[in-house]
mmCIF file of C-alpha atoms in Angstrom:
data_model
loop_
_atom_site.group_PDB
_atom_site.id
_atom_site.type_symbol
_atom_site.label_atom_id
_atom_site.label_comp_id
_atom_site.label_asym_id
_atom_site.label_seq_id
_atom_site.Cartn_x
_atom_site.Cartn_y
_atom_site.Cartn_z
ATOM 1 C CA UNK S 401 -28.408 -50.843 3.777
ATOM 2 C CA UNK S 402 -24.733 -49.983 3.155
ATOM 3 C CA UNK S 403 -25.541 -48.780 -0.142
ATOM 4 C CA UNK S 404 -28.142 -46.311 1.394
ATOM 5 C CA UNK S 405 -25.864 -44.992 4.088
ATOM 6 C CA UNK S 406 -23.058 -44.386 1.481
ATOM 7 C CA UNK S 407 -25.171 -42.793 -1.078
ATOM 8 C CA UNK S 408 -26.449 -40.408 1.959
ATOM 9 C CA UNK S 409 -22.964 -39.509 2.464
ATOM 10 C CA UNK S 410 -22.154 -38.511 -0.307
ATOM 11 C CA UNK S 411 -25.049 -36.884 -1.251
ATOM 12 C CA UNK S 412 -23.998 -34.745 2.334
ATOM 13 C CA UNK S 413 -21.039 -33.860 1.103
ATOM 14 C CA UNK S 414 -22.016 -32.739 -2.412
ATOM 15 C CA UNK S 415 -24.264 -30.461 -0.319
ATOM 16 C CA UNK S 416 -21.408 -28.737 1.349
ATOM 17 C CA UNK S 417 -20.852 -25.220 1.271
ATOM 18 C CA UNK S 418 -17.848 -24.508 -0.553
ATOM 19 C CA UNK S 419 -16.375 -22.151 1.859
ATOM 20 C CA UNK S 420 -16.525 -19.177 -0.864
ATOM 21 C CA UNK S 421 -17.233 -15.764 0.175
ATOM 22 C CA UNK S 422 -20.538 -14.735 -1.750
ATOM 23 C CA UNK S 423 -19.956 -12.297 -4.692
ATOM 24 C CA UNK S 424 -16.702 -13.232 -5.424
ATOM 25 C CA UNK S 425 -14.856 -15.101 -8.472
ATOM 26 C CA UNK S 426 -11.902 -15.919 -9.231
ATOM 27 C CA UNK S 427 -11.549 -12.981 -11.532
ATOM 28 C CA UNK S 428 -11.997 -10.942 -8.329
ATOM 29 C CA UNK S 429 -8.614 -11.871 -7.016
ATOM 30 C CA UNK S 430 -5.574 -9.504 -7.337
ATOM 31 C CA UNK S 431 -2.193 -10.622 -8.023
ATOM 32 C CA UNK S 432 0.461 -9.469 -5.705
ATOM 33 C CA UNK S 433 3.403 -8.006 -8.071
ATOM 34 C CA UNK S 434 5.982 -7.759 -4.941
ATOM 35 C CA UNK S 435 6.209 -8.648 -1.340
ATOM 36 C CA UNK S 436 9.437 -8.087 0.063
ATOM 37 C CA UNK S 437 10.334 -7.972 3.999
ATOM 38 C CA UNK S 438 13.585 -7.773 5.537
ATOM 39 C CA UNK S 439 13.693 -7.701 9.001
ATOM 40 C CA UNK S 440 17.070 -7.353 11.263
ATOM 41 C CA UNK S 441 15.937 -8.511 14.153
ATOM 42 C CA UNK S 442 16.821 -5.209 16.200
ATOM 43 C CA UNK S 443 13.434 -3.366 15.421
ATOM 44 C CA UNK S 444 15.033 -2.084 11.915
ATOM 45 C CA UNK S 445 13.304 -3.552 8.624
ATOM 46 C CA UNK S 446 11.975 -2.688 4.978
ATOM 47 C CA UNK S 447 9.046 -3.540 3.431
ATOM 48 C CA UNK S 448 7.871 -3.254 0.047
ATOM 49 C CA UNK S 449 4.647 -4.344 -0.995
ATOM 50 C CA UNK S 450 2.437 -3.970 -4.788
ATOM 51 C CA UNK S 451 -0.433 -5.546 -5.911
ATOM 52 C CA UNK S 452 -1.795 -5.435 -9.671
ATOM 53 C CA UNK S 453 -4.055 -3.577 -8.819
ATOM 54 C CA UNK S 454 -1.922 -0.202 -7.928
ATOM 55 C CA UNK S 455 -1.787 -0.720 -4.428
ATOM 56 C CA UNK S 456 1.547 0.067 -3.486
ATOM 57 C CA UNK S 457 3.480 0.555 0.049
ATOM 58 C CA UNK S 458 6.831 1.093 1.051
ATOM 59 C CA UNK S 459 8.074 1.381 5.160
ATOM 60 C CA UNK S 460 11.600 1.611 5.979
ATOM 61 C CA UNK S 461 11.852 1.056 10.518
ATOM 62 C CA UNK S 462 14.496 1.936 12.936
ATOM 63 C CA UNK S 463 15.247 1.684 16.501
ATOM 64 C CA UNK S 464 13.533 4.523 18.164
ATOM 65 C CA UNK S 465 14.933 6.846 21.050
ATOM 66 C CA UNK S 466 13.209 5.210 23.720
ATOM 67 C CA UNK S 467 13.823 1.699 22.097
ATOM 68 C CA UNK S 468 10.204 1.616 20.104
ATOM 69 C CA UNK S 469 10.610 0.650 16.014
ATOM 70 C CA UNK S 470 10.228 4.502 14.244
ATOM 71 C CA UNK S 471 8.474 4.185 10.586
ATOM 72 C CA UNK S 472 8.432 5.682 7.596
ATOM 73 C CA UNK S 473 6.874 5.152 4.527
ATOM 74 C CA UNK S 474 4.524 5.643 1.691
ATOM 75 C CA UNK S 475 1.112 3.909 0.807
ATOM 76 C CA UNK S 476 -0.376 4.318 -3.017
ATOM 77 C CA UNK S 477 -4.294 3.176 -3.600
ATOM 78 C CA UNK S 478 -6.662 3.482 -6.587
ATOM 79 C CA UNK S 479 -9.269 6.198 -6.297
ATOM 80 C CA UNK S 480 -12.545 5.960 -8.260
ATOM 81 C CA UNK S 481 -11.544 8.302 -10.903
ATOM 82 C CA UNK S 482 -8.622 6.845 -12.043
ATOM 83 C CA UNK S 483 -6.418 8.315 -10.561
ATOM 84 C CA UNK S 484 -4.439 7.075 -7.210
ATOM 85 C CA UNK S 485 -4.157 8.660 -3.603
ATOM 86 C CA UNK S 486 -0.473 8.752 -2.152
ATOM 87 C CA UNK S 487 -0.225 9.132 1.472
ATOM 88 C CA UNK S 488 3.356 10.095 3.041
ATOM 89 C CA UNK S 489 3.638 9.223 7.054
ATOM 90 C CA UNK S 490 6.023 8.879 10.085
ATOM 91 C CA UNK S 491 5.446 6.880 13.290
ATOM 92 C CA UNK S 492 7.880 8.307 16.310
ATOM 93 C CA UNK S 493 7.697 8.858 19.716
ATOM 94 C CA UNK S 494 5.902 12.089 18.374
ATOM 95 C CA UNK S 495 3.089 9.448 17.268
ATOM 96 C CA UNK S 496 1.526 9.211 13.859
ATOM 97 C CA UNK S 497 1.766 12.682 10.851
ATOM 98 C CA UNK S 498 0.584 11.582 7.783
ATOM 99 C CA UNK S 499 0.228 13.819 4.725
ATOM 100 C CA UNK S 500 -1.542 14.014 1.707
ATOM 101 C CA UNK S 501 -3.821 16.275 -0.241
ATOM 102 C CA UNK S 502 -6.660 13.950 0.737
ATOM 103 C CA UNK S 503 -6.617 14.672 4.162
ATOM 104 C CA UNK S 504 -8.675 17.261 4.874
ATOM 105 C CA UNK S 505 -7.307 20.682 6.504
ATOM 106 C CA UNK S 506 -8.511 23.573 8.684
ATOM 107 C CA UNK S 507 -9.571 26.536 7.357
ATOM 108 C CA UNK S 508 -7.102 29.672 7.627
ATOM 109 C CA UNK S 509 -7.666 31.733 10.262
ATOM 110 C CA UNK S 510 -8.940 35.080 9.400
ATOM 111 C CA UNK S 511 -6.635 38.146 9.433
ATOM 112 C CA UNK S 512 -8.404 39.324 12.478
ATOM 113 C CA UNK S 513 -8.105 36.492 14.513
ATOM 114 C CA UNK S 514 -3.992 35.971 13.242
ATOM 115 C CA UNK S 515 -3.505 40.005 14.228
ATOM 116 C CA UNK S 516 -5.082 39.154 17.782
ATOM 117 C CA UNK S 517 -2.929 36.192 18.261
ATOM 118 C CA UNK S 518 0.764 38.640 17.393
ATOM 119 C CA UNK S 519 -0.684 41.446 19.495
ATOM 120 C CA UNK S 520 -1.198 38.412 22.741
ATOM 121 C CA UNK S 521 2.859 37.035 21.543
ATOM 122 C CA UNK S 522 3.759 40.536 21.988
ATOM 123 C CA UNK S 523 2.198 41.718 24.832
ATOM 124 C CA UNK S 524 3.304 38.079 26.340
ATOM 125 C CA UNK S 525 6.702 38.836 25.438
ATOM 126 C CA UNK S 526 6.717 42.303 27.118
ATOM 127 C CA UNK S 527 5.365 41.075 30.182
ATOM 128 C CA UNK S 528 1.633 42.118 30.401
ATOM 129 C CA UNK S 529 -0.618 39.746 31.872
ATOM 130 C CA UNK S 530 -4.018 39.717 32.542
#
């Protein structure tokens, strides 16, 4: 009887699920090249991160004006053509401004519409109201 219980056991644990997300092997892992974080304690730090992949980041954070921690930095990531996206950003008590020619932009407004706007700064500026 022993021997029955025992063998069910371990038959039961053979049986496990091995706790591996599906799809992925061990070739799928990335190697992290650098991970570096220095942190003064006051809200100031650095950080420098890059994986072998090309991932790459870099933030640099200060004591802030109304005592929040201010950031800086940059963030590098493969794109499917080879090539890789950089993003620049701040993070203030202005908020968030990132920029990067991936981020898309509004169109320029038309001459027409830019002409109405200096006539209104002008008129504004002399006084007239409507």
């Amino acid at each position: 009887m022993k021997i029955a219980v025992l063998s069910c056991l371990v038959a039961a644990v053979s049986c496990a699920p091995q706790f591996q997300r599906p799809g992925l092997q061990d070739r799928d892992f990335i190697a992290i090249l650098t991970d570096d974080r220095q942190n003064q304690g006051d809200g100031s730090f650095n950080y420098v991160f890059e994986a072998a992949n090309g991932i790459r980041e870099n933030r640099v954070g200060s004591i802030g004006s109304k005592g929040q921690s201010n950031m800086q930095g940059t963030y590098f990531f493969p794109l499917d053509d080879g090539t890789f996206a950089e993003v620049r950003y701040v993070a203030d008590e202005f908020g968030f401004r990132a920029e990067s020619p991936l981020i898309p932009t509004p169109h320029p407004l038309p001459a027409h519409a830019v002409e109405q706007i200096r006539v209104a700064e002008d008129q504004r500026r002399r006084g007239i109201q409507f």
